[in-house]
Amino acid sequence: MALRTTAVLRSSLRKWAYNLSGFNKYGLHRDDCLYENEDVQEALRRLPQHVVDERNFRMIRAIQLSMTKTILPKEEWTKYEEDKLYLTPIVEQVKKERKEREEWEKEY
């Protein structure tokens, strides 16, 4: 019973923090907010073009909304359940490859 209560509490806390962060009010996903360093740029290059186009649309719309100091209607906010990590797994793979390459270069 305690484990179930803890899981429900943790899930509720995650949803609360997600909604408090504010990026969902602009229609952004969590991965849209990643800082674009070399690893993220390489991961973006590996994504299918339609996914990159969708990301760019969300980013431009969020910038426009921010400039006009408005947010999307609540029906259009990104919901916690619908927000899938589309970029993070690829970024992790790119980081792993980069570290492997650096280790290889050290040895040889």
XYZ file of N, CA, C and O in Angstrom:
432
model
N 0.821 -1.191 0.000
C 0.000 0.000 0.000
C 0.868 1.260 0.000
O 0.572 2.218 -0.695
N 1.956 1.226 0.797
C 2.827 2.397 0.895
C 3.522 2.666 -0.434
O 3.712 3.816 -0.823
N 3.898 1.595 -1.140
C 4.558 1.769 -2.431
C 3.615 2.417 -3.444
O 4.024 3.269 -4.233
N 2.381 1.998 -3.423
C 1.392 2.556 -4.347
C 1.156 4.030 -4.042
O 1.097 4.867 -4.949
N 1.038 4.363 -2.782
C 0.834 5.747 -2.371
C 2.031 6.599 -2.767
O 1.864 7.715 -3.257
N 3.232 6.081 -2.594
C 4.447 6.798 -2.967
C 4.494 7.024 -4.477
O 4.855 8.111 -4.929
N 4.116 6.015 -5.244
C 4.119 6.153 -6.696
C 3.100 7.188 -7.156
O 3.388 7.993 -8.054
N 1.940 7.190 -6.553
C 0.907 8.164 -6.906
C 1.366 9.568 -6.529
O 1.209 10.519 -7.304
N 1.971 9.707 -5.372
C 2.475 10.998 -4.923
C 3.581 11.500 -5.848
O 3.598 12.675 -6.227
N 4.482 10.610 -6.232
C 5.573 10.978 -7.131
C 5.034 11.411 -8.490
O 5.484 12.399 -9.059
N 4.046 10.688 -8.994
C 3.433 11.046 -10.275
C 2.738 12.399 -10.181
O 2.861 13.235 -11.089
N 2.031 12.628 -9.111
C 1.354 13.912 -8.920
C 2.352 15.056 -8.805
O 2.141 16.132 -9.360
N 3.444 14.814 -8.124
C 4.477 15.828 -7.974
C 5.139 16.144 -9.314
O 5.408 17.312 -9.619
N 5.360 15.133 -10.129
C 5.942 15.352 -11.459
C 5.005 16.192 -12.329
O 5.449 17.100 -13.028
N 3.724 15.877 -12.306
C 2.759 16.650 -13.094
C 2.700 18.093 -12.611
O 2.644 19.026 -13.411
N 2.733 18.289 -11.299
C 2.703 19.636 -10.741
C 3.931 20.425 -11.183
O 3.815 21.584 -11.619
N 5.106 19.822 -11.079
C 6.339 20.498 -11.484
C 6.347 20.770 -12.988
O 6.821 21.824 -13.434
N 5.825 19.846 -13.762
C 5.752 20.013 -15.216
C 4.894 21.224 -15.568
O 5.285 22.064 -16.384
N 3.736 21.333 -14.945
C 2.843 22.463 -15.219
C 3.401 23.775 -14.673
O 3.173 24.833 -15.242
N 4.154 23.704 -13.586
C 4.740 24.900 -12.998
C 5.876 25.460 -13.855
O 6.108 26.667 -13.859
N 6.546 24.603 -14.610
C 7.693 25.041 -15.408
C 7.302 26.071 -16.461
O 8.090 26.947 -16.798
N 6.110 25.980 -17.021
C 5.590 27.011 -17.903
C 5.796 26.794 -19.383
O 5.081 27.379 -20.195
N 6.765 25.976 -19.790
C 7.000 25.810 -21.224
C 5.834 25.137 -21.925
O 5.607 25.347 -23.114
N 5.067 24.343 -21.190
C 3.925 23.666 -21.803
C 2.820 24.652 -22.187
O 2.039 24.391 -23.084
N 2.797 25.819 -21.553
C 1.785 26.827 -21.872
C 2.039 27.457 -23.239
O 1.161 28.087 -23.807
N 3.261 27.276 -23.745
C 3.613 27.767 -25.076
C 3.567 26.650 -26.119
O 3.908 26.873 -27.272
N 3.193 25.446 -25.696
C 3.109 24.324 -26.627
C 4.428 23.615 -26.841
O 4.556 22.810 -27.760
N 5.422 23.897 -26.000
C 6.732 23.264 -26.153
C 6.771 21.913 -25.451
O 6.023 21.649 -24.513
N 7.674 21.072 -25.892
C 7.950 19.798 -25.238
C 9.216 19.954 -24.404
O 9.972 20.909 -24.588
N 9.466 19.008 -23.523
C 10.663 19.082 -22.675
C 11.929 19.142 -23.507
O 12.835 19.919 -23.219
N 11.999 18.337 -24.554
C 13.213 18.300 -25.372
C 13.392 19.552 -26.220
O 14.489 19.810 -26.715
N 12.358 20.336 -26.383
C 12.493 21.599 -27.110
C 13.314 22.602 -26.306
O 13.847 23.556 -26.870
N 13.410 22.410 -25.013
C 14.078 23.365 -24.135
C 15.533 23.016 -23.859
O 16.184 23.689 -23.054
N 16.059 21.984 -24.490
C 17.458 21.616 -24.284
C 18.380 22.687 -24.842
O 18.125 23.263 -25.899
N 19.481 22.955 -24.115
C 20.495 23.880 -24.607
C 21.174 23.252 -25.814
O 21.605 22.099 -25.752
N 21.299 23.992 -26.890
C 21.826 23.431 -28.137
C 23.352 23.492 -28.169
O 23.941 24.388 -28.744
N 23.983 22.508 -27.562
C 25.430 22.369 -27.672
C 25.733 21.450 -28.862
O 24.838 21.102 -29.630
N 26.983 21.057 -29.020
C 27.362 20.237 -30.176
C 26.650 18.889 -30.187
O 26.259 18.397 -31.251
N 26.466 18.294 -29.021
C 25.802 16.992 -28.948
C 24.338 17.096 -29.373
O 23.833 16.248 -30.120
N 23.659 18.127 -28.915
C 22.247 18.310 -29.273
C 22.118 18.623 -30.761
O 21.213 18.116 -31.432
N 23.031 19.425 -31.287
C 22.979 19.739 -32.716
C 23.188 18.490 -33.565
O 22.529 18.312 -34.591
N 24.079 17.613 -33.139
C 24.286 16.354 -33.870
C 23.039 15.478 -33.771
O 22.633 14.848 -34.744
N 22.408 15.449 -32.597
C 21.183 14.663 -32.437
C 20.069 15.223 -33.324
O 19.318 14.458 -33.935
N 19.973 16.532 -33.424
C 18.970 17.148 -34.302
C 19.221 16.794 -35.757
O 18.287 16.590 -36.529
N 20.483 16.712 -36.132
C 20.824 16.353 -37.505
C 20.376 14.929 -37.828
O 20.000 14.630 -38.955
N 20.361 14.062 -36.822
C 19.984 12.655 -37.023
C 18.467 12.437 -37.026
O 18.003 11.366 -37.419
N 17.707 13.410 -36.566
C 16.248 13.265 -36.530
C 15.670 13.321 -37.937
O 16.221 13.972 -38.821
N 14.515 12.674 -38.148
C 13.816 12.831 -39.429
C 13.407 14.290 -39.635
O 13.121 15.011 -38.666
N 13.363 14.717 -40.873
C 13.106 16.127 -41.188
C 11.753 16.601 -40.665
O 11.627 17.720 -40.179
N 10.726 15.760 -40.722
C 9.405 16.199 -40.257
C 9.396 16.465 -38.749
O 8.687 17.353 -38.273
N 10.201 15.737 -37.985
C 10.282 15.970 -36.540
C 10.991 17.299 -36.271
O 10.571 18.075 -35.403
N 12.036 17.576 -37.026
C 12.750 18.852 -36.891
C 11.824 20.009 -37.274
O 11.809 21.049 -36.599
N 11.035 19.826 -38.334
C 10.091 20.866 -38.752
C 9.043 21.133 -37.674
O 8.702 22.297 -37.396
N 8.533 20.080 -37.050
C 7.557 20.245 -35.970
C 8.176 20.991 -34.794
O 7.546 21.878 -34.202
N 9.419 20.649 -34.470
C 10.136 21.319 -33.381
C 10.322 22.795 -33.704
O 10.075 23.666 -32.856
N 10.752 23.095 -34.922
C 10.952 24.493 -35.317
C 9.650 25.282 -35.257
O 9.641 26.440 -34.829
N 8.542 24.667 -35.662
C 7.244 25.333 -35.581
C 6.903 25.666 -34.139
O 6.480 26.787 -33.831
N 7.098 24.695 -33.233
C 6.801 24.932 -31.817
C 7.676 26.047 -31.253
O 7.203 26.900 -30.486
N 8.939 26.063 -31.632
C 9.872 27.081 -31.125
C 9.469 28.473 -31.626
O 9.430 29.420 -30.844
N 9.173 28.593 -32.909
C 8.799 29.894 -33.472
C 7.491 30.379 -32.862
O 7.347 31.564 -32.511
N 6.534 29.463 -32.702
C 5.255 29.842 -32.094
C 5.468 30.305 -30.653
O 4.884 31.305 -30.219
N 6.333 29.622 -29.908
C 6.600 29.999 -28.518
C 7.277 31.366 -28.445
O 6.945 32.184 -27.577
N 8.194 31.638 -29.355
C 8.859 32.944 -29.377
C 7.844 34.039 -29.689
O 7.833 35.097 -29.052
N 6.980 33.773 -30.655
C 5.958 34.759 -31.018
C 5.010 35.017 -29.849
O 4.670 36.162 -29.548
N 4.576 33.958 -29.169
C 3.691 34.116 -28.014
C 4.389 34.891 -26.897
O 3.774 35.743 -26.242
N 5.661 34.607 -26.686
C 6.414 35.298 -25.647
C 6.545 36.787 -25.962
O 6.424 37.634 -25.073
N 6.788 37.095 -27.225
C 6.932 38.501 -27.618
C 5.624 39.271 -27.446
O 5.632 40.453 -27.101
N 4.503 38.610 -27.678
C 3.205 39.266 -27.514
C 2.657 39.131 -26.095
O 1.549 39.593 -25.821
N 3.453 38.486 -25.226
C 3.082 38.291 -23.814
C 1.731 37.598 -23.656
O 0.876 37.998 -22.861
N 1.546 36.544 -24.471
C 0.326 35.734 -24.373
C 0.733 34.270 -24.249
O 1.900 33.917 -24.423
N -0.227 33.437 -23.925
C -0.011 31.991 -23.906
C -1.111 31.336 -24.734
O -2.096 31.983 -25.094
N -0.924 30.062 -25.018
C -1.919 29.325 -25.784
C -3.177 29.102 -24.947
O -3.118 29.107 -23.712
N -4.311 28.859 -25.592
C -5.502 28.436 -24.831
C -5.204 27.115 -24.114
O -4.418 26.296 -24.604
N -5.784 26.911 -22.974
C -5.481 25.745 -22.144
C -5.651 24.427 -22.896
O -4.923 23.471 -22.646
N -6.557 24.357 -23.868
C -6.762 23.120 -24.629
C -5.540 22.769 -25.483
O -5.352 21.626 -25.860
N -4.726 23.773 -25.816
C -3.572 23.552 -26.683
C -2.261 23.385 -25.915
O -1.209 23.192 -26.526
N -2.289 23.490 -24.577
C -1.079 23.291 -23.798
C -0.593 21.856 -23.981
O -1.392 20.923 -24.130
N 0.710 21.670 -23.931
C 1.273 20.324 -23.973
C 0.965 19.641 -22.646
O 1.272 20.174 -21.575
N 0.360 18.477 -22.715
C 0.007 17.737 -21.502
C 1.160 16.813 -21.107
O 1.886 16.312 -21.948
N 1.294 16.599 -19.816
C 2.375 15.766 -19.284
C 2.354 14.376 -19.914
O 3.393 13.838 -20.280
N 1.177 13.818 -20.069
C 1.049 12.469 -20.606
C 1.420 12.407 -22.087
O 1.830 11.363 -22.595
N 1.262 13.513 -22.815
C 1.536 13.534 -24.256
C 2.973 13.923 -24.587
O 3.397 13.789 -25.730
N 3.707 14.416 -23.614
C 5.069 14.902 -23.850
C 6.046 13.735 -23.823
O 6.381 13.209 -22.774
N 6.478 13.340 -25.004
C 7.424 12.225 -25.130
C 8.816 12.772 -25.394
O 8.985 13.761 -26.106
N 9.817 12.125 -24.842
C 11.204 12.534 -25.070
C 11.637 12.020 -26.437
O 11.936 10.852 -26.607
N 11.654 12.904 -27.422
C 12.004 12.502 -28.776
C 13.474 12.732 -29.079
O 14.027 12.133 -29.989
N 14.138 13.595 -28.311
C 15.517 13.963 -28.606
C 16.514 13.415 -27.586
O 17.639 13.086 -27.945
N 16.107 13.279 -26.345
C 17.014 12.866 -25.276
C 17.685 11.520 -25.549
O 18.898 11.406 -25.350
N 16.981 10.484 -26.024
C 17.674 9.213 -26.292
C 18.770 9.354 -27.352
O 19.832 8.743 -27.237
N 18.532 10.199 -28.347
C 19.530 10.385 -29.398
C 20.705 11.181 -28.853
O 21.863 10.888 -29.168
N 20.437 12.172 -28.008
C 21.518 12.952 -27.385
C 22.382 12.044 -26.524
O 23.624 12.146 -26.549
N 21.764 11.154 -25.773
C 22.531 10.214 -24.940
C 23.423 9.326 -25.809
O 24.577 9.061 -25.463
N 22.906 8.883 -26.941
C 23.695 8.062 -27.860
C 24.867 8.867 -28.424
O 25.988 8.353 -28.514
N 24.639 10.111 -28.784
C 25.702 10.970 -29.318
C 26.779 11.192 -28.260
O 27.985 11.126 -28.555
N 26.378 11.434 -27.013
C 27.345 11.614 -25.926
C 28.177 10.356 -25.723
O 29.396 10.427 -25.521
N 27.521 9.211 -25.767
C 28.212 7.936 -25.605
C 29.239 7.741 -26.723
O 30.385 7.347 -26.468
N 28.842 8.042 -27.954
C 29.760 7.916 -29.092
C 30.935 8.885 -28.969
O 32.074 8.534 -29.268
N 30.664 10.114 -28.513
C 31.725 11.106 -28.358
C 32.728 10.664 -27.300
O 33.938 10.746 -27.502
N 32.230 10.162 -26.166
C 33.128 9.688 -25.109
C 33.954 8.506 -25.588
O 35.145 8.402 -25.294
N 33.328 7.608 -26.332
C 34.049 6.460 -26.882
C 35.140 6.921 -27.844
O 36.261 6.399 -27.818
N 34.819 7.905 -28.680
C 35.798 8.445 -29.634
C 36.956 9.105 -28.892
O 38.128 8.931 -29.249
N 36.644 9.854 -27.818
C 37.698 10.495 -27.037
C 38.598 9.467 -26.368
O 39.819 9.645 -26.317
N 38.017 8.395 -25.839
C 38.822 7.331 -25.232
C 39.705 6.654 -26.280
O 40.871 6.334 -26.010
N 39.154 6.446 -27.452
C 39.904 5.823 -28.539
C 41.105 6.700 -28.925
O 42.205 6.211 -29.140
N 40.869 8.011 -29.014
C 41.931 8.935 -29.403
C 43.005 9.023 -28.329
O 44.173 9.272 -28.636
N 42.643 8.846 -27.053
C 43.623 8.857 -25.974
C 44.568 7.673 -26.090
O 45.762 7.797 -25.856
N 44.003 6.525 -26.413
C 44.784 5.301 -26.440
C 45.682 5.217 -27.667
O 46.747 4.630 -27.628
N 45.227 5.790 -28.785
C 45.989 5.603 -30.036
C 46.413 6.891 -30.628
O 46.302 7.885 -30.656
